[in-house]
Amino acid sequence: MSATVFLFALLCLNLTPCVSGGKILVWPSEFSHWLNVKVILDKLIERGNDVTVVTHSATPSVNISPASGYNVEVLQVPHTKQDIKDNLEAMLKYWTHEMTTDTILQASQKLKELSDTATNHNLATCRELFSRVDLLEKWREEKFDAVLADPGFMCGELLAQKLGLPLILSLRYSFGHTLERLCGQIPAPPSYVPAIGSEKTDKMDFMQRLRNIIFYGAQDILFYLGPTFYWDPFYSKVMGKYTCTIYFHTLYLFVNLIGDLRVYWCLS
């Protein structure tokens, strides 16, 4: 009897289908945003998935050594690692030591200047990415299952669209919760939820609530102006005949774009 049960169990095991890992293409951001994505990558690799990280030659965060556990594609960019570090240090210095003494308009102007520098670095990386037709074709042939991207570093959604892949967004935070609110549709009443970057807590008096509301509005304006001047023309050029409008109460991507782009948000 026991032999019959054993043979039956063995037969059932032989009928169990095999499961193979997937292939994930990763478009990460830098510093703490990279650490946020790295936690996900470690679990994906641990479970047998094949992970390829696309980064640039000036990255101060991504480990591009062969011992990293993932495949790496490095894009050559004109700026340096020190350029990125200097801009971050300037932003942190202003945020932690100087912003509290400035008016909302002064703070917004300074943050815009620092953000413009980061945007130019991002734009240079995107230009290099979509000029590499050979890389795009190689990735199509490798048949990835999805693109994992940080929406704080633009072009991940455009890469997913060009490759015809589902898009997974992992976001740590954005100033004023702008991406989370306008794109991820999370509820964040400005009179109750302190904006990231404002140094407010959930215990606010009337004037603090008023400043918080103004800060939200200023960040929304900055995020609308950035795409209008920087990204709408670039995305439209890459997509060719399509006109692209970013951020305007969509799931992060296109208006007037025919096609199916599946977008998944992972807010942490």
mmCIF file of C-alpha atoms in Angstrom:
data_model
loop_
_atom_site.group_PDB
_atom_site.id
_atom_site.type_symbol
_atom_site.label_atom_id
_atom_site.label_comp_id
_atom_site.label_asym_id
_atom_site.label_seq_id
_atom_site.Cartn_x
_atom_site.Cartn_y
_atom_site.Cartn_z
ATOM 1 C CA MET A 1 0.000 0.000 0.000
ATOM 2 C CA SER A 2 2.781 2.416 0.976
ATOM 3 C CA ALA A 3 4.584 1.663 -2.293
ATOM 4 C CA THR A 4 1.431 2.530 -4.260
ATOM 5 C CA VAL A 5 1.058 5.841 -2.409
ATOM 6 C CA PHE A 6 4.732 6.623 -2.990
ATOM 7 C CA LEU A 7 4.476 5.924 -6.729
ATOM 8 C CA PHE A 8 1.305 8.021 -6.988
ATOM 9 C CA ALA A 9 2.995 10.962 -5.195
ATOM 10 C CA LEU A 10 6.028 10.630 -7.475
ATOM 11 C CA LEU A 11 3.767 10.673 -10.549
ATOM 12 C CA CYS A 12 2.044 13.849 -9.287
ATOM 13 C CA LEU A 13 5.416 15.534 -8.808
ATOM 14 C CA ASN A 14 6.407 14.664 -12.366
ATOM 15 C CA LEU A 15 3.221 16.313 -13.637
ATOM 16 C CA THR A 16 3.987 19.590 -11.791
ATOM 17 C CA PRO A 17 4.770 22.298 -14.374
ATOM 18 C CA CYS A 18 8.151 24.015 -14.290
ATOM 19 C CA VAL A 19 8.309 27.692 -13.342
ATOM 20 C CA SER A 20 11.010 29.972 -14.722
ATOM 21 C CA GLY A 21 11.927 33.481 -13.611
ATOM 22 C CA GLY A 22 11.042 36.567 -15.590
ATOM 23 C CA LYS A 23 13.215 39.206 -17.250
ATOM 24 C CA ILE A 24 13.034 42.726 -15.843
ATOM 25 C CA LEU A 25 14.536 45.884 -17.368
ATOM 26 C CA VAL A 26 15.227 48.537 -14.713
ATOM 27 C CA TRP A 27 15.418 52.327 -15.181
ATOM 28 C CA PRO A 28 16.421 53.645 -11.730
ATOM 29 C CA SER A 29 17.062 57.026 -10.170
ATOM 30 C CA GLU A 30 19.900 57.922 -7.768
ATOM 31 C CA PHE A 31 20.760 57.952 -4.053
ATOM 32 C CA SER A 32 17.865 57.018 -1.715
ATOM 33 C CA HIS A 33 15.601 56.408 -4.720
ATOM 34 C CA TRP A 34 18.109 53.817 -5.956
ATOM 35 C CA LEU A 35 18.206 52.145 -2.520
ATOM 36 C CA ASN A 36 14.412 51.941 -2.624
ATOM 37 C CA VAL A 37 14.518 50.091 -5.969
ATOM 38 C CA LYS A 38 17.547 47.987 -4.933
ATOM 39 C CA VAL A 39 15.467 46.271 -2.234
ATOM 40 C CA ILE A 40 13.055 45.121 -4.950
ATOM 41 C CA LEU A 41 15.890 44.004 -7.238
ATOM 42 C CA ASP A 42 17.490 41.903 -4.508
ATOM 43 C CA LYS A 43 14.226 40.010 -4.014
ATOM 44 C CA LEU A 44 13.720 39.561 -7.755
ATOM 45 C CA ILE A 45 17.229 38.141 -8.154
ATOM 46 C CA GLU A 46 16.792 35.943 -5.074
ATOM 47 C CA ARG A 47 13.714 34.405 -6.705
ATOM 48 C CA GLY A 48 15.493 33.580 -9.949
ATOM 49 C CA ASN A 49 14.555 36.545 -12.119
ATOM 50 C CA ASP A 50 16.955 37.962 -14.695
ATOM 51 C CA VAL A 51 17.486 41.683 -13.986
ATOM 52 C CA THR A 52 19.129 44.250 -16.282
ATOM 53 C CA VAL A 53 19.794 47.754 -14.916
ATOM 54 C CA VAL A 54 20.149 50.658 -17.361
ATOM 55 C CA THR A 55 22.252 53.473 -15.912
ATOM 56 C CA HIS A 56 24.728 56.128 -17.052
ATOM 57 C CA SER A 57 28.459 56.767 -16.807
ATOM 58 C CA ALA A 58 28.036 59.494 -14.149
ATOM 59 C CA THR A 59 25.978 57.438 -11.697
ATOM 60 C CA PRO A 60 27.058 57.989 -8.081
ATOM 61 C CA SER A 61 24.778 55.241 -6.777
ATOM 62 C CA VAL A 62 24.405 52.191 -9.016
ATOM 63 C CA ASN A 63 26.979 49.432 -8.602
ATOM 64 C CA ILE A 64 28.101 48.585 -12.142
ATOM 65 C CA SER A 65 30.637 45.903 -11.192
ATOM 66 C CA PRO A 66 30.195 42.306 -12.446
ATOM 67 C CA ALA A 67 29.653 41.191 -8.841
ATOM 68 C CA SER A 68 26.475 43.238 -8.503
ATOM 69 C CA GLY A 69 24.189 40.274 -9.225
ATOM 70 C CA TYR A 70 22.424 41.949 -12.145
ATOM 71 C CA ASN A 71 23.292 42.808 -15.742
ATOM 72 C CA VAL A 72 24.236 46.435 -16.427
ATOM 73 C CA GLU A 73 23.957 48.642 -19.505
ATOM 74 C CA VAL A 74 25.890 51.925 -19.130
ATOM 75 C CA LEU A 75 24.972 54.980 -21.220
ATOM 76 C CA GLN A 76 27.708 57.558 -21.826
ATOM 77 C CA VAL A 77 26.722 61.085 -20.717
ATOM 78 C CA PRO A 78 28.558 64.467 -20.857
ATOM 79 C CA HIS A 79 28.229 65.315 -17.143
ATOM 80 C CA THR A 80 30.210 63.726 -14.314
ATOM 81 C CA LYS A 81 29.501 61.963 -11.049
ATOM 82 C CA GLN A 82 30.750 65.047 -9.192
ATOM 83 C CA ASP A 83 28.253 67.258 -11.037
ATOM 84 C CA ILE A 84 25.385 65.139 -9.704
ATOM 85 C CA LYS A 85 26.803 65.061 -6.174
ATOM 86 C CA ASP A 86 27.366 68.833 -6.119
ATOM 87 C CA ASN A 87 23.782 69.513 -7.170
ATOM 88 C CA LEU A 88 22.397 67.143 -4.536
ATOM 89 C CA GLU A 89 24.558 68.686 -1.809
ATOM 90 C CA ALA A 90 23.386 72.168 -2.816
ATOM 91 C CA MET A 91 19.762 71.015 -2.676
ATOM 92 C CA LEU A 92 20.163 69.356 0.734
ATOM 93 C CA LYS A 93 22.001 72.375 2.147
ATOM 94 C CA TYR A 94 19.253 74.711 0.991
ATOM 95 C CA TRP A 95 16.471 72.384 2.119
ATOM 96 C CA THR A 96 17.849 71.821 5.650
ATOM 97 C CA HIS A 97 19.482 75.167 6.477
ATOM 98 C CA GLU A 98 18.213 77.993 4.294
ATOM 99 C CA MET A 99 14.705 77.302 2.989
ATOM 100 C CA THR A 100 12.918 77.981 6.293
ATOM 101 C CA THR A 101 13.988 81.648 6.228
ATOM 102 C CA ASP A 102 12.832 82.244 2.632
ATOM 103 C CA THR A 103 9.365 83.098 1.403
ATOM 104 C CA ILE A 104 7.369 80.536 -0.569
ATOM 105 C CA LEU A 105 8.227 82.308 -3.832
ATOM 106 C CA GLN A 106 11.950 82.480 -2.985
ATOM 107 C CA ALA A 107 11.994 78.812 -2.004
ATOM 108 C CA SER A 108 10.150 77.801 -5.172
ATOM 109 C CA GLN A 109 12.569 79.788 -7.355
ATOM 110 C CA LYS A 110 15.613 78.236 -5.679
ATOM 111 C CA LEU A 111 14.183 74.729 -5.907
ATOM 112 C CA LYS A 112 13.402 75.338 -9.578
ATOM 113 C CA GLU A 113 17.043 76.310 -10.250
ATOM 114 C CA LEU A 114 18.330 73.175 -8.541
ATOM 115 C CA SER A 115 15.693 71.020 -10.240
ATOM 116 C CA ASP A 116 16.581 72.459 -13.654
ATOM 117 C CA THR A 117 20.169 71.258 -13.216
ATOM 118 C CA ALA A 118 18.971 67.756 -12.349
ATOM 119 C CA THR A 119 16.536 67.868 -15.280
ATOM 120 C CA ASN A 120 19.348 68.711 -17.714
ATOM 121 C CA HIS A 121 21.320 65.707 -16.437
ATOM 122 C CA ASN A 122 18.227 63.529 -16.857
ATOM 123 C CA LEU A 123 17.561 64.890 -20.346
ATOM 124 C CA ALA A 124 21.138 64.157 -21.463
ATOM 125 C CA THR A 125 20.721 60.542 -20.318
ATOM 126 C CA CYS A 126 17.409 60.208 -22.163
ATOM 127 C CA ARG A 127 18.887 61.608 -25.374
ATOM 128 C CA GLU A 128 21.668 59.030 -25.214
ATOM 129 C CA LEU A 129 19.193 56.238 -24.477
ATOM 130 C CA PHE A 130 16.957 56.858 -27.479
ATOM 131 C CA SER A 131 19.878 57.533 -29.801
ATOM 132 C CA ARG A 132 21.030 53.947 -29.139
ATOM 133 C CA VAL A 133 18.836 52.178 -31.662
ATOM 134 C CA ASP A 134 21.068 49.120 -31.310
ATOM 135 C CA LEU A 135 20.293 48.833 -27.602
ATOM 136 C CA LEU A 136 16.553 49.208 -28.090
ATOM 137 C CA GLU A 137 16.573 46.504 -30.749
ATOM 138 C CA LYS A 138 18.683 44.247 -28.532
ATOM 139 C CA TRP A 139 16.200 44.606 -25.672
ATOM 140 C CA ARG A 140 13.280 43.831 -27.976
ATOM 141 C CA GLU A 141 15.011 40.620 -29.040
ATOM 142 C CA GLU A 142 15.708 39.665 -25.416
ATOM 143 C CA LYS A 143 11.936 39.730 -24.742
ATOM 144 C CA PHE A 144 11.759 41.353 -21.322
ATOM 145 C CA ASP A 145 8.582 40.929 -19.293
ATOM 146 C CA ALA A 146 8.358 44.422 -17.786
ATOM 147 C CA VAL A 147 10.130 47.714 -17.145
ATOM 148 C CA LEU A 148 10.668 48.739 -13.511
ATOM 149 C CA ALA A 149 11.277 52.491 -13.225
ATOM 150 C CA ASP A 150 11.447 55.363 -10.754
ATOM 151 C CA PRO A 151 9.192 58.195 -12.024
ATOM 152 C CA GLY A 152 11.542 60.699 -10.406
ATOM 153 C CA PHE A 153 13.947 59.944 -13.264
ATOM 154 C CA MET A 154 12.135 60.601 -16.513
ATOM 155 C CA CYS A 155 11.882 58.359 -19.609
ATOM 156 C CA GLY A 156 11.158 55.036 -17.918
ATOM 157 C CA GLU A 157 7.561 55.194 -19.163
ATOM 158 C CA LEU A 158 8.774 56.205 -22.631
ATOM 159 C CA LEU A 159 11.167 53.244 -22.678
ATOM 160 C CA ALA A 160 8.315 50.890 -21.749
ATOM 161 C CA GLN A 161 6.170 52.363 -24.530
ATOM 162 C CA LYS A 162 8.908 51.993 -27.149
ATOM 163 C CA LEU A 163 9.492 48.366 -26.148
ATOM 164 C CA GLY A 164 5.777 47.566 -25.772
ATOM 165 C CA LEU A 165 6.185 46.385 -22.170
ATOM 166 C CA PRO A 166 4.157 46.787 -18.958
ATOM 167 C CA LEU A 167 5.514 49.505 -16.669
ATOM 168 C CA ILE A 168 6.005 49.194 -12.904
ATOM 169 C CA LEU A 169 6.666 52.463 -11.059
ATOM 170 C CA SER A 170 8.409 52.474 -7.685
ATOM 171 C CA LEU A 171 8.480 55.902 -6.037
ATOM 172 C CA ARG A 172 10.009 56.947 -2.725
ATOM 173 C CA TYR A 173 8.649 60.486 -2.699
ATOM 174 C CA SER A 174 8.420 63.739 -4.657
ATOM 175 C CA PHE A 175 8.386 67.350 -3.435
ATOM 176 C CA GLY A 176 4.890 68.363 -2.391
ATOM 177 C CA HIS A 177 3.700 64.797 -3.110
ATOM 178 C CA THR A 178 3.255 66.086 -6.666
ATOM 179 C CA LEU A 179 3.802 62.834 -8.549
ATOM 180 C CA GLU A 180 1.837 60.867 -6.005
ATOM 181 C CA ARG A 181 -1.147 63.244 -6.189
ATOM 182 C CA LEU A 182 -1.302 64.227 -9.855
ATOM 183 C CA CYS A 183 -0.197 60.899 -11.283
ATOM 184 C CA GLY A 184 -0.798 58.267 -8.611
ATOM 185 C CA GLN A 185 -4.098 59.879 -7.534
ATOM 186 C CA ILE A 186 -3.408 59.502 -3.797
ATOM 187 C CA PRO A 187 -5.587 61.639 -1.508
ATOM 188 C CA ALA A 188 -3.554 64.425 0.131
ATOM 189 C CA PRO A 189 -5.676 67.380 1.312
ATOM 190 C CA PRO A 190 -3.160 70.252 1.543
ATOM 191 C CA SER A 191 -4.702 71.687 4.707
ATOM 192 C CA TYR A 192 -4.108 68.380 6.533
ATOM 193 C CA VAL A 193 -1.204 66.506 4.884
ATOM 194 C CA PRO A 194 2.197 68.230 5.273
ATOM 195 C CA ALA A 195 4.009 68.490 1.954
ATOM 196 C CA ILE A 196 7.381 66.798 1.594
ATOM 197 C CA GLY A 197 9.934 69.591 1.512
ATOM 198 C CA SER A 198 7.915 71.961 3.685
ATOM 199 C CA GLU A 199 9.262 70.632 7.028
ATOM 200 C CA LYS A 200 5.744 70.723 8.466
ATOM 201 C CA THR A 201 4.184 68.028 10.659
ATOM 202 C CA ASP A 202 0.573 66.919 10.962
ATOM 203 C CA LYS A 203 0.219 69.403 13.846
ATOM 204 C CA MET A 204 -0.128 72.762 12.034
ATOM 205 C CA ASP A 205 -1.623 76.065 13.100
ATOM 206 C CA PHE A 206 -3.630 78.223 10.687
ATOM 207 C CA MET A 207 -0.636 80.062 9.165
ATOM 208 C CA GLN A 208 1.315 76.823 8.743
ATOM 209 C CA ARG A 209 -1.646 75.246 6.967
ATOM 210 C CA LEU A 210 -1.871 78.276 4.706
ATOM 211 C CA ARG A 211 1.854 78.082 3.866
ATOM 212 C CA ASN A 212 1.452 74.348 3.243
ATOM 213 C CA ILE A 213 -1.375 74.981 0.754
ATOM 214 C CA ILE A 214 0.724 77.613 -1.045
ATOM 215 C CA PHE A 215 3.709 75.235 -1.133
ATOM 216 C CA TYR A 216 1.546 72.543 -2.741
ATOM 217 C CA GLY A 217 0.390 75.028 -5.372
ATOM 218 C CA ALA A 218 3.921 76.245 -6.097
ATOM 219 C CA GLN A 219 5.164 72.666 -6.572
ATOM 220 C CA ASP A 220 2.258 71.896 -8.910
ATOM 221 C CA ILE A 221 3.150 74.918 -11.045
ATOM 222 C CA LEU A 222 6.820 73.866 -11.186
ATOM 223 C CA PHE A 223 5.861 70.335 -12.216
ATOM 224 C CA TYR A 224 3.600 71.646 -14.963
ATOM 225 C CA LEU A 225 6.214 74.074 -16.298
ATOM 226 C CA GLY A 226 9.006 71.479 -16.345
ATOM 227 C CA PRO A 227 7.248 69.085 -18.723
ATOM 228 C CA THR A 228 5.983 71.948 -20.870
ATOM 229 C CA PHE A 229 9.454 73.334 -21.580
ATOM 230 C CA TYR A 230 11.638 70.233 -21.265
ATOM 231 C CA TRP A 231 9.780 66.987 -21.658
ATOM 232 C CA ASP A 232 6.767 67.503 -23.923
ATOM 233 C CA PRO A 233 9.000 68.446 -26.913
ATOM 234 C CA PHE A 234 11.419 65.588 -26.199
ATOM 235 C CA TYR A 235 8.719 62.933 -25.775
ATOM 236 C CA SER A 236 6.911 64.148 -28.891
ATOM 237 C CA LYS A 237 10.151 63.932 -30.882
ATOM 238 C CA VAL A 238 10.876 60.388 -29.703
ATOM 239 C CA MET A 239 7.315 59.231 -30.385
ATOM 240 C CA GLY A 240 7.329 60.777 -33.855
ATOM 241 C CA LYS A 241 3.802 61.446 -35.100
ATOM 242 C CA TYR A 242 2.291 61.527 -31.599
ATOM 243 C CA THR A 243 1.958 64.690 -29.512
ATOM 244 C CA CYS A 244 2.816 63.979 -25.899
ATOM 245 C CA THR A 245 1.633 65.872 -22.845
ATOM 246 C CA ILE A 246 2.973 64.770 -19.482
ATOM 247 C CA TYR A 247 1.582 65.075 -15.922
ATOM 248 C CA PHE A 248 -1.819 66.558 -16.771
ATOM 249 C CA HIS A 249 -3.971 64.320 -14.565
ATOM 250 C CA THR A 250 -3.099 61.158 -16.436
ATOM 251 C CA LEU A 251 -1.433 57.983 -15.250
ATOM 252 C CA TYR A 252 1.878 59.687 -15.847
ATOM 253 C CA LEU A 253 2.074 59.431 -19.581
ATOM 254 C CA PHE A 254 0.412 60.418 -22.802
ATOM 255 C CA VAL A 255 -2.570 62.255 -24.143
ATOM 256 C CA ASN A 256 -3.333 61.576 -27.827
ATOM 257 C CA LEU A 257 -1.356 58.332 -27.781
ATOM 258 C CA ILE A 258 -2.887 55.243 -29.347
ATOM 259 C CA GLY A 259 -1.809 52.040 -27.654
ATOM 260 C CA ASP A 260 -2.007 50.084 -24.426
ATOM 261 C CA LEU A 261 0.442 50.989 -21.694
ATOM 262 C CA ARG A 262 -0.197 49.131 -18.472
ATOM 263 C CA VAL A 263 1.076 51.137 -15.503
ATOM 264 C CA TYR A 264 1.481 49.833 -11.940
ATOM 265 C CA TRP A 265 2.379 52.084 -8.993
ATOM 266 C CA CYS A 266 4.433 50.935 -6.006
ATOM 267 C CA LEU A 267 4.540 53.811 -3.490
ATOM 268 C CA SER A 268 6.883 53.337 -0.546
#
